[in-house]
Amino acid sequence: MFKKLFGNKEQSVVVVAPINGKVVALEDVPDPVFAEKMMGEGIAVEPVEGTVVSPVEGEIVQLFPTKHAVGLKTKTGAEILIHIGLETVSMEGEGFESFVKQGDKVKVGDRLITFDKSLVEEKAKSIVTPIIVTNSDEFDVELTSESQASAGETELLTVNNK
């Protein structure tokens, strides 16, 4: 588990798992954009089912038209991207359903997106789902040592103001 560096929620935010599955190091994601952290620091989950929930309390700042990815912003200013699978944009939204829109306020565990896991496995490069702090250069990001993720529960990242 994480050592809490700050008691004030405005200084630190915990990012819990948005999906159930096996935790994967970002460096092991089979896509250089994520593995080389070009999008930012983070972690990934290999999902065992097709429900994505909010990993933080915050606001939906972006929902891709293809519903394969969603961006959230926390009270601390950390921006979190959940990217379902790799090269899923080419599916053009097939098999994805969203339950939120840009501007919505969400709490940890609120349902964001569902997807057809079998269809993603069949049509995408990979089902591995990166969870990225896209503005991680502005924060100190601590990674979990957990190997399994329970949606809405398992702490994956702690994002602290520098």
mmCIF file of C-alpha atoms in Angstrom:
data_model
loop_
_atom_site.group_PDB
_atom_site.id
_atom_site.type_symbol
_atom_site.label_atom_id
_atom_site.label_comp_id
_atom_site.label_asym_id
_atom_site.label_seq_id
_atom_site.Cartn_x
_atom_site.Cartn_y
_atom_site.Cartn_z
ATOM 1 C CA MET A 1 0.000 0.000 0.000
ATOM 2 C CA PHE A 2 0.936 3.635 -0.213
ATOM 3 C CA LYS A 3 2.434 5.826 2.431
ATOM 4 C CA LYS A 4 0.265 8.919 2.713
ATOM 5 C CA LEU A 5 2.483 11.951 2.261
ATOM 6 C CA PHE A 6 -0.227 14.557 2.708
ATOM 7 C CA GLY A 7 -3.414 14.478 4.749
ATOM 8 C CA ASN A 8 -4.986 17.262 2.699
ATOM 9 C CA LYS A 9 -6.986 15.933 -0.243
ATOM 10 C CA GLU A 10 -6.101 19.034 -2.247
ATOM 11 C CA GLN A 11 -2.422 17.990 -2.126
ATOM 12 C CA SER A 12 -2.820 14.353 -3.080
ATOM 13 C CA VAL A 13 -5.243 12.090 -4.907
ATOM 14 C CA VAL A 14 -5.453 8.306 -4.923
ATOM 15 C CA VAL A 15 -6.361 6.727 -8.257
ATOM 16 C CA VAL A 16 -8.135 3.407 -7.744
ATOM 17 C CA ALA A 17 -8.605 0.706 -10.350
ATOM 18 C CA PRO A 18 -11.214 1.625 -12.960
ATOM 19 C CA ILE A 19 -11.577 -2.013 -13.998
ATOM 20 C CA ASN A 20 -11.151 -5.538 -12.603
ATOM 21 C CA GLY A 21 -8.108 -7.442 -13.779
ATOM 22 C CA LYS A 22 -4.379 -8.049 -13.649
ATOM 23 C CA VAL A 23 -2.114 -5.058 -12.985
ATOM 24 C CA VAL A 24 0.476 -4.507 -15.733
ATOM 25 C CA ALA A 25 3.497 -2.187 -15.585
ATOM 26 C CA LEU A 26 3.234 0.599 -18.135
ATOM 27 C CA GLU A 27 6.621 -0.438 -19.566
ATOM 28 C CA ASP A 28 5.053 -3.818 -20.431
ATOM 29 C CA VAL A 29 2.173 -2.345 -22.478
ATOM 30 C CA PRO A 30 2.650 -3.452 -26.120
ATOM 31 C CA ASP A 31 2.491 0.103 -27.497
ATOM 32 C CA PRO A 32 5.472 2.495 -27.417
ATOM 33 C CA VAL A 33 3.294 5.601 -26.868
ATOM 34 C CA PHE A 34 2.246 4.182 -23.489
ATOM 35 C CA ALA A 35 5.285 2.008 -22.665
ATOM 36 C CA GLU A 36 7.712 4.889 -23.200
ATOM 37 C CA LYS A 37 5.433 7.185 -21.152
ATOM 38 C CA MET A 38 4.936 9.674 -23.990
ATOM 39 C CA MET A 39 1.394 10.275 -22.679
ATOM 40 C CA GLY A 40 2.550 10.406 -19.049
ATOM 41 C CA GLU A 41 3.217 8.212 -16.021
ATOM 42 C CA GLY A 42 0.757 5.501 -15.115
ATOM 43 C CA ILE A 43 -0.116 1.849 -14.937
ATOM 44 C CA ALA A 44 -2.283 -0.563 -16.891
ATOM 45 C CA VAL A 45 -4.812 -3.300 -16.211
ATOM 46 C CA GLU A 46 -5.565 -6.377 -18.302
ATOM 47 C CA PRO A 47 -9.355 -6.495 -17.811
ATOM 48 C CA VAL A 48 -11.338 -9.595 -16.940
ATOM 49 C CA GLU A 49 -14.667 -7.917 -17.732
ATOM 50 C CA GLY A 50 -16.040 -4.959 -19.646
ATOM 51 C CA THR A 51 -17.071 -2.362 -17.068
ATOM 52 C CA VAL A 52 -15.060 0.803 -16.439
ATOM 53 C CA VAL A 53 -15.774 2.878 -13.322
ATOM 54 C CA SER A 54 -14.411 6.210 -12.190
ATOM 55 C CA PRO A 55 -11.031 5.826 -10.455
ATOM 56 C CA VAL A 56 -11.317 9.276 -8.818
ATOM 57 C CA GLU A 57 -13.751 11.935 -7.746
ATOM 58 C CA GLY A 58 -13.684 14.549 -10.463
ATOM 59 C CA GLU A 59 -15.074 15.850 -13.711
ATOM 60 C CA ILE A 60 -15.290 14.240 -17.137
ATOM 61 C CA VAL A 61 -13.150 16.529 -19.299
ATOM 62 C CA GLN A 62 -13.120 14.378 -22.416
ATOM 63 C CA LEU A 63 -15.095 11.454 -23.764
ATOM 64 C CA PHE A 64 -13.810 10.301 -27.113
ATOM 65 C CA PRO A 65 -16.585 9.985 -29.742
ATOM 66 C CA THR A 66 -15.577 6.331 -30.188
ATOM 67 C CA LYS A 67 -16.047 5.814 -26.411
ATOM 68 C CA HIS A 68 -12.759 3.870 -26.169
ATOM 69 C CA ALA A 69 -11.195 6.450 -23.856
ATOM 70 C CA VAL A 70 -12.234 8.936 -21.199
ATOM 71 C CA GLY A 71 -10.391 11.769 -19.484
ATOM 72 C CA LEU A 72 -11.061 12.972 -15.946
ATOM 73 C CA LYS A 73 -9.752 15.898 -13.912
ATOM 74 C CA THR A 74 -9.444 15.784 -10.121
ATOM 75 C CA LYS A 75 -9.713 18.614 -7.592
ATOM 76 C CA THR A 76 -5.902 18.608 -7.375
ATOM 77 C CA GLY A 77 -5.659 19.244 -11.115
ATOM 78 C CA ALA A 78 -4.384 15.757 -11.973
ATOM 79 C CA GLU A 79 -5.685 14.637 -15.371
ATOM 80 C CA ILE A 80 -6.399 10.922 -15.695
ATOM 81 C CA LEU A 81 -6.833 9.123 -19.021
ATOM 82 C CA ILE A 82 -8.370 5.650 -19.184
ATOM 83 C CA HIS A 83 -7.675 4.121 -22.602
ATOM 84 C CA ILE A 84 -9.607 0.860 -23.116
ATOM 85 C CA GLY A 85 -7.416 -1.512 -25.091
ATOM 86 C CA LEU A 86 -4.862 -0.602 -27.755
ATOM 87 C CA GLU A 87 -5.768 0.596 -31.240
ATOM 88 C CA THR A 88 -9.439 0.484 -30.240
ATOM 89 C CA VAL A 89 -10.147 3.831 -31.917
ATOM 90 C CA SER A 90 -10.364 1.861 -35.185
ATOM 91 C CA MET A 91 -13.433 0.055 -33.798
ATOM 92 C CA GLU A 92 -15.284 3.377 -34.221
ATOM 93 C CA GLY A 93 -17.302 2.857 -31.037
ATOM 94 C CA GLU A 94 -18.506 -0.651 -31.902
ATOM 95 C CA GLY A 95 -19.079 -2.579 -28.676
ATOM 96 C CA PHE A 96 -18.663 0.497 -26.423
ATOM 97 C CA GLU A 97 -21.366 2.272 -24.427
ATOM 98 C CA SER A 98 -20.821 5.397 -22.324
ATOM 99 C CA PHE A 99 -22.789 6.469 -19.268
ATOM 100 C CA VAL A 100 -21.236 9.932 -18.880
ATOM 101 C CA LYS A 101 -20.646 13.042 -20.957
ATOM 102 C CA GLN A 102 -18.165 15.910 -20.869
ATOM 103 C CA GLY A 103 -18.796 18.125 -17.849
ATOM 104 C CA ASP A 104 -20.335 15.392 -15.680
ATOM 105 C CA LYS A 105 -19.151 15.197 -12.071
ATOM 106 C CA VAL A 106 -18.317 11.651 -10.942
ATOM 107 C CA LYS A 107 -17.424 9.851 -7.737
ATOM 108 C CA VAL A 108 -15.187 6.819 -7.275
ATOM 109 C CA GLY A 109 -16.996 3.734 -8.539
ATOM 110 C CA ASP A 110 -19.483 5.539 -10.828
ATOM 111 C CA ARG A 111 -19.951 3.588 -14.079
ATOM 112 C CA LEU A 112 -18.307 5.388 -17.014
ATOM 113 C CA ILE A 113 -18.183 2.963 -19.939
ATOM 114 C CA THR A 114 -19.036 -0.651 -20.705
ATOM 115 C CA PHE A 115 -17.517 -2.591 -23.566
ATOM 116 C CA ASP A 116 -17.792 -5.986 -25.197
ATOM 117 C CA LYS A 117 -14.587 -7.619 -23.960
ATOM 118 C CA SER A 118 -14.723 -10.448 -26.532
ATOM 119 C CA LEU A 119 -15.175 -7.987 -29.395
ATOM 120 C CA VAL A 120 -12.229 -5.868 -28.214
ATOM 121 C CA GLU A 121 -10.080 -9.014 -27.888
ATOM 122 C CA GLU A 122 -11.052 -9.957 -31.441
ATOM 123 C CA LYS A 123 -10.690 -6.562 -33.155
ATOM 124 C CA ALA A 124 -8.073 -4.588 -31.223
ATOM 125 C CA LYS A 125 -4.301 -5.008 -30.903
ATOM 126 C CA SER A 126 -4.649 -5.680 -27.165
ATOM 127 C CA ILE A 127 -7.225 -5.443 -24.390
ATOM 128 C CA VAL A 128 -4.659 -3.995 -21.942
ATOM 129 C CA THR A 129 -6.078 -0.743 -20.553
ATOM 130 C CA PRO A 130 -3.607 2.018 -19.620
ATOM 131 C CA ILE A 131 -4.496 4.455 -16.818
ATOM 132 C CA ILE A 132 -2.331 7.542 -17.372
ATOM 133 C CA VAL A 133 -1.730 10.772 -15.479
ATOM 134 C CA THR A 134 -1.427 12.881 -18.640
ATOM 135 C CA ASN A 135 0.011 15.871 -16.770
ATOM 136 C CA SER A 136 2.296 13.734 -14.588
ATOM 137 C CA ASP A 137 5.200 16.140 -15.145
ATOM 138 C CA GLU A 138 3.378 18.462 -12.696
ATOM 139 C CA PHE A 139 3.063 15.785 -9.971
ATOM 140 C CA ASP A 140 4.920 13.070 -8.107
ATOM 141 C CA VAL A 141 3.275 9.773 -9.050
ATOM 142 C CA GLU A 142 3.655 6.676 -6.866
ATOM 143 C CA LEU A 143 2.756 3.281 -8.342
ATOM 144 C CA THR A 144 1.128 0.388 -6.525
ATOM 145 C CA SER A 145 2.793 -2.958 -5.942
ATOM 146 C CA GLU A 146 -0.572 -4.754 -6.190
ATOM 147 C CA SER A 147 -0.834 -7.475 -8.842
ATOM 148 C CA GLN A 148 -4.639 -7.680 -9.065
ATOM 149 C CA ALA A 149 -7.060 -4.789 -9.423
ATOM 150 C CA SER A 150 -10.610 -4.583 -8.067
ATOM 151 C CA ALA A 151 -12.608 -1.816 -9.734
ATOM 152 C CA GLY A 152 -13.389 1.065 -7.400
ATOM 153 C CA GLU A 153 -11.233 -0.395 -4.611
ATOM 154 C CA THR A 154 -7.585 -1.231 -5.367
ATOM 155 C CA GLU A 155 -5.276 1.775 -5.103
ATOM 156 C CA LEU A 156 -3.178 1.932 -8.271
ATOM 157 C CA LEU A 157 -1.572 5.372 -8.129
ATOM 158 C CA THR A 158 -1.047 8.147 -5.618
ATOM 159 C CA VAL A 159 -0.650 11.510 -7.317
ATOM 160 C CA ASN A 160 0.975 14.160 -5.083
ATOM 161 C CA ASN A 161 1.505 17.844 -5.783
ATOM 162 C CA LYS A 162 5.217 18.615 -6.102
#
